[in-house]
Amino acid sequence: MILRLLLLFLTILPFTTSSLQAGMWDNIVDTWKGRSKSTPPSIRILVLHDVEGAHLEVKGKYSLFDPYTDSYISSRFAGKSRQIQALSDGLKWGESFPGLYQIKIRPDEETTLIAINGKEYEGLVFFYDIGGSLSAVNQISVEDYVRSVLAQHQNQNLHPETLAAIAIVARTNAYFQTVNPKNTYWAVDAQKVGFQGRVPVSQNISEAVRATRYMIMSRTGIYEGVATPFAAQFDSIGPGHPNKDMEMAKISLEEANQMAENGQHAAQILAKAFPGTTIMLIQYAN
């Protein structure tokens, strides 16, 4: 079972448990909560890039908006499955949208799903006509994003504490990318980070994400009271070669898992993988 990391932050603080005085623990917990935010962040993921067209299916009730002006277009009470294309006079998805070169699809029910070329997505989906070709962006909560990214590890038989550490690393990177996006349209590329949209995940992965919810690594911590996430990556997170702009873990995933098998928890693993960082829990009003 994943240990509650709030009770483990002391392992990376510059004093020992024996030095705690009465009442000091309450102050530490309050400090580690970081700055309160109104709502948890979402992240935009590029899921389709520079194609002539795509098969777009919406399963359930939804509404359409112009993301450029955020103006309402229409609502639909039944699903729709058609090819979406970028034409010279605007987008076409079964019906034409003259003069409209971008569109936002918002699910109006929790059960509504959006499928692009057969792959399902939750949350918002944006389509953009850029120079006569289509790109699609999925916007979801960071927690849902972390769960999807971790799905690539569910067949590796990793220890729950290892999965907890990976979840914190993935969330740290997601928080950093949301405030340092690649451009105004999207923050990360699905192909580069291993994002697969809505996919079934194991109970261990769901538990790792739930137990570490809103926890990130930070370059600052208890004294500054401000969270500073950074671009972070374990060596085997995401397909392809490591990103040169990422800070790579100082240990491999195999070494991290061995630490977990030997009884060390996620905070201890991250202290060795990313020396000089602390773990912060971001508190939200909602």
XYZ file of C-alpha atoms in Angstrom, residues 15-269:
255
model
C 16.204 18.124 10.320
C 15.314 14.802 11.899
C 12.065 13.560 13.347
C 13.549 13.653 16.830
C 13.998 17.438 16.575
C 10.248 18.097 16.252
C 8.679 20.034 19.092
C 5.022 20.049 20.161
C 2.916 21.973 17.641
C 5.679 22.087 15.027
C 4.095 19.350 12.895
C 0.957 21.447 12.273
C 3.091 24.320 10.970
C 5.018 22.004 8.673
C 1.862 20.519 7.160
C 0.416 23.990 6.545
C 3.643 25.177 4.899
C 3.909 22.175 2.609
C 0.458 22.778 1.191
C 1.892 25.536 -0.973
C -0.205 28.328 -2.406
C -3.934 27.766 -2.629
C -5.332 27.734 -6.156
C -8.958 28.021 -7.198
C -9.115 24.935 -9.421
C -6.722 22.120 -10.378
C -4.906 22.746 -13.668
C -5.684 21.209 -17.015
C -3.242 20.434 -19.794
C -3.531 20.605 -23.589
C -2.125 17.677 -25.559
C -1.499 17.625 -29.297
C -3.163 14.379 -30.432
C -3.327 14.928 -34.203
C -1.033 17.046 -36.314
C -0.937 18.243 -39.913
C -3.361 15.786 -41.528
C -5.809 16.209 -44.386
C -8.767 14.911 -42.430
C -9.855 12.598 -39.633
C -12.840 10.559 -38.570
C -14.510 12.355 -35.677
C -17.190 10.723 -33.562
C -18.895 12.239 -30.538
C -20.762 9.753 -28.359
C -23.384 11.629 -26.369
C -24.554 15.221 -25.866
C -22.129 18.022 -26.735
C -21.815 21.702 -27.591
C -19.733 23.503 -30.205
C -17.825 26.760 -29.695
C -15.479 28.987 -31.640
C -12.320 28.838 -29.475
C -10.953 32.025 -31.039
C -13.767 34.145 -29.617
C -15.095 31.542 -27.149
C -18.508 32.137 -28.680
C -21.251 29.508 -28.608
C -22.229 27.869 -31.904
C -24.750 25.143 -31.142
C -25.606 22.105 -29.020
C -26.426 18.571 -30.078
C -28.437 16.054 -28.063
C -27.367 13.025 -30.083
C -23.993 11.751 -31.153
C -22.435 12.289 -34.537
C -19.895 10.365 -36.610
C -18.459 11.998 -39.719
C -15.199 12.878 -41.435
C -13.839 16.287 -40.435
C -11.929 18.242 -43.077
C -10.239 21.582 -43.568
C -11.667 23.205 -46.697
C -10.789 26.512 -48.289
C -13.855 28.260 -46.846
C -13.833 26.639 -43.367
C -14.146 23.359 -41.513
C -16.560 20.650 -42.582
C -17.847 17.896 -40.295
C -20.804 16.494 -42.147
C -22.191 20.036 -42.165
C -20.088 23.004 -43.241
C -18.911 25.827 -40.984
C -18.239 28.680 -43.432
C -15.549 31.082 -42.265
C -14.797 28.978 -39.191
C -11.274 27.559 -39.120
C -11.219 26.321 -35.555
C -13.794 24.596 -33.381
C -14.091 23.454 -29.756
C -16.149 20.410 -28.777
C -17.371 20.348 -25.179
C -19.004 17.204 -23.768
C -22.260 18.102 -22.010
C -22.474 14.871 -20.022
C -19.888 12.953 -18.014
C -20.507 9.930 -20.211
C -19.888 11.793 -23.489
C -16.733 10.639 -25.253
C -14.968 11.977 -28.318
C -13.204 9.571 -30.677
C -10.659 10.642 -33.292
C -9.756 7.915 -35.766
C -11.121 5.384 -33.285
C -9.150 6.606 -30.254
C -11.290 7.918 -27.400
C -10.714 11.119 -25.440
C -12.327 12.735 -22.423
C -12.564 16.468 -21.790
C -12.447 19.170 -24.441
C -11.243 18.659 -27.998
C -10.129 21.464 -30.320
C -9.668 21.238 -34.083
C -7.544 23.807 -35.922
C -7.136 24.422 -39.630
C -3.529 25.541 -39.972
C -2.463 26.210 -43.526
C -5.023 23.840 -44.983
C -4.293 20.892 -42.709
C -5.902 19.720 -39.474
C -4.484 19.500 -35.975
C -6.397 18.329 -32.888
C -5.777 19.146 -29.232
C -7.266 17.397 -26.200
C -7.648 19.355 -22.949
C -8.080 17.340 -19.744
C -7.230 17.616 -16.072
C -3.623 16.968 -15.124
C -4.745 14.068 -12.919
C -6.443 12.337 -15.873
C -3.360 13.053 -17.973
C -1.031 11.463 -15.402
C -3.267 8.396 -15.248
C -3.128 7.999 -19.031
C 0.633 8.484 -19.201
C 1.212 5.890 -16.473
C -0.819 3.336 -18.439
C 2.314 2.489 -20.419
C 3.811 1.012 -17.217
C 0.946 -1.245 -16.191
C 2.461 -4.395 -17.676
C 5.876 -3.895 -16.060
C 4.995 -5.350 -12.644
C 6.248 -2.273 -10.800
C 6.016 -1.852 -7.041
C 3.229 0.517 -5.857
C 5.822 2.896 -4.390
C 7.614 2.996 -7.737
C 4.357 3.868 -9.470
C 3.750 6.583 -6.883
C 7.166 8.083 -7.638
C 6.514 7.937 -11.389
C 3.144 9.632 -10.889
C 4.761 12.523 -9.016
C 7.420 12.912 -11.713
C 4.814 12.901 -14.501
C 2.654 15.406 -12.617
C 5.670 17.651 -11.937
C 6.467 17.758 -15.636
C 2.808 18.354 -16.546
C 2.567 21.302 -14.161
C 5.724 22.778 -15.659
C 4.546 22.300 -19.243
C 1.163 23.922 -18.565
C 2.864 27.199 -17.636
C 5.615 26.816 -20.254
C 3.648 25.526 -23.276
C 5.211 24.788 -26.640
C 2.871 27.355 -28.188
C -0.510 28.950 -27.594
C -2.365 25.829 -28.761
C -0.815 22.916 -26.887
C 1.656 22.103 -24.111
C 2.816 18.546 -24.897
C 2.850 16.215 -27.887
C 0.980 12.951 -27.267
C 3.450 10.918 -29.319
C 6.419 12.180 -27.302
C 4.965 11.603 -23.851
C 3.090 8.357 -24.450
C -0.388 9.826 -24.016
C -2.993 7.390 -25.315
C -6.217 9.206 -24.540
C -8.864 7.382 -22.545
C -7.452 3.938 -21.798
C -8.226 1.366 -19.103
C -5.648 1.343 -16.310
C -4.857 -1.124 -13.576
C -5.969 -0.660 -9.993
C -2.345 -0.106 -8.954
C -1.992 2.832 -11.327
C -5.308 4.339 -10.281
C -4.258 4.043 -6.652
C -0.830 5.597 -7.314
C -2.421 8.626 -8.969
C -5.099 8.940 -6.296
C -2.702 8.620 -3.359
C -0.300 11.237 -4.753
C -2.974 13.622 -6.035
C -1.713 17.215 -6.410
C 1.796 16.241 -5.228
C 4.729 17.567 -7.238
C 8.471 17.953 -6.907
C 9.683 21.495 -6.392
C 12.977 23.361 -6.475
C 11.779 25.382 -3.513
C 9.886 24.244 -0.484
C 9.329 24.716 3.190
C 11.050 28.082 3.580
C 9.916 29.752 0.355
C 6.336 28.494 0.441
C 6.126 28.636 -3.374
C 5.953 25.593 -5.632
C 8.412 25.555 -8.543
C 7.865 22.464 -10.704
C 10.347 21.679 -13.454
C 10.680 19.558 -16.573
C 11.378 16.097 -15.156
C 11.514 12.587 -16.553
C 12.452 9.061 -15.523
C 14.610 7.399 -18.162
C 11.792 5.177 -19.436
C 8.834 7.555 -19.242
C 7.556 8.195 -22.738
C 8.616 6.582 -26.021
C 11.726 7.482 -27.971
C 14.860 9.208 -26.735
C 14.949 11.353 -23.585
C 14.154 15.012 -24.124
C 17.313 17.101 -23.823
C 15.322 19.848 -22.115
C 14.218 17.473 -19.356
C 16.005 16.855 -16.102
C 16.558 13.121 -16.083
C 16.415 11.001 -12.954
C 19.797 10.135 -11.473
C 18.703 6.523 -11.122
C 17.014 4.180 -13.565
C 13.481 2.930 -13.205
C 14.901 -0.489 -12.417
C 16.965 0.969 -9.567
C 13.929 2.844 -8.303
C 11.904 -0.353 -8.289
C 14.658 -2.177 -6.427
C 14.592 0.546 -3.765
C 10.855 0.043 -3.442
C 11.243 -3.725 -3.198
C 13.747 -3.139 -0.393
C 11.159 -1.222 1.599
C 11.857 2.399 0.611
C 8.938 4.670 -0.146
C 8.271 7.076 -3.001
C 9.693 10.142 -1.232
C 12.989 8.348 -0.600
C 13.138 7.171 -4.211
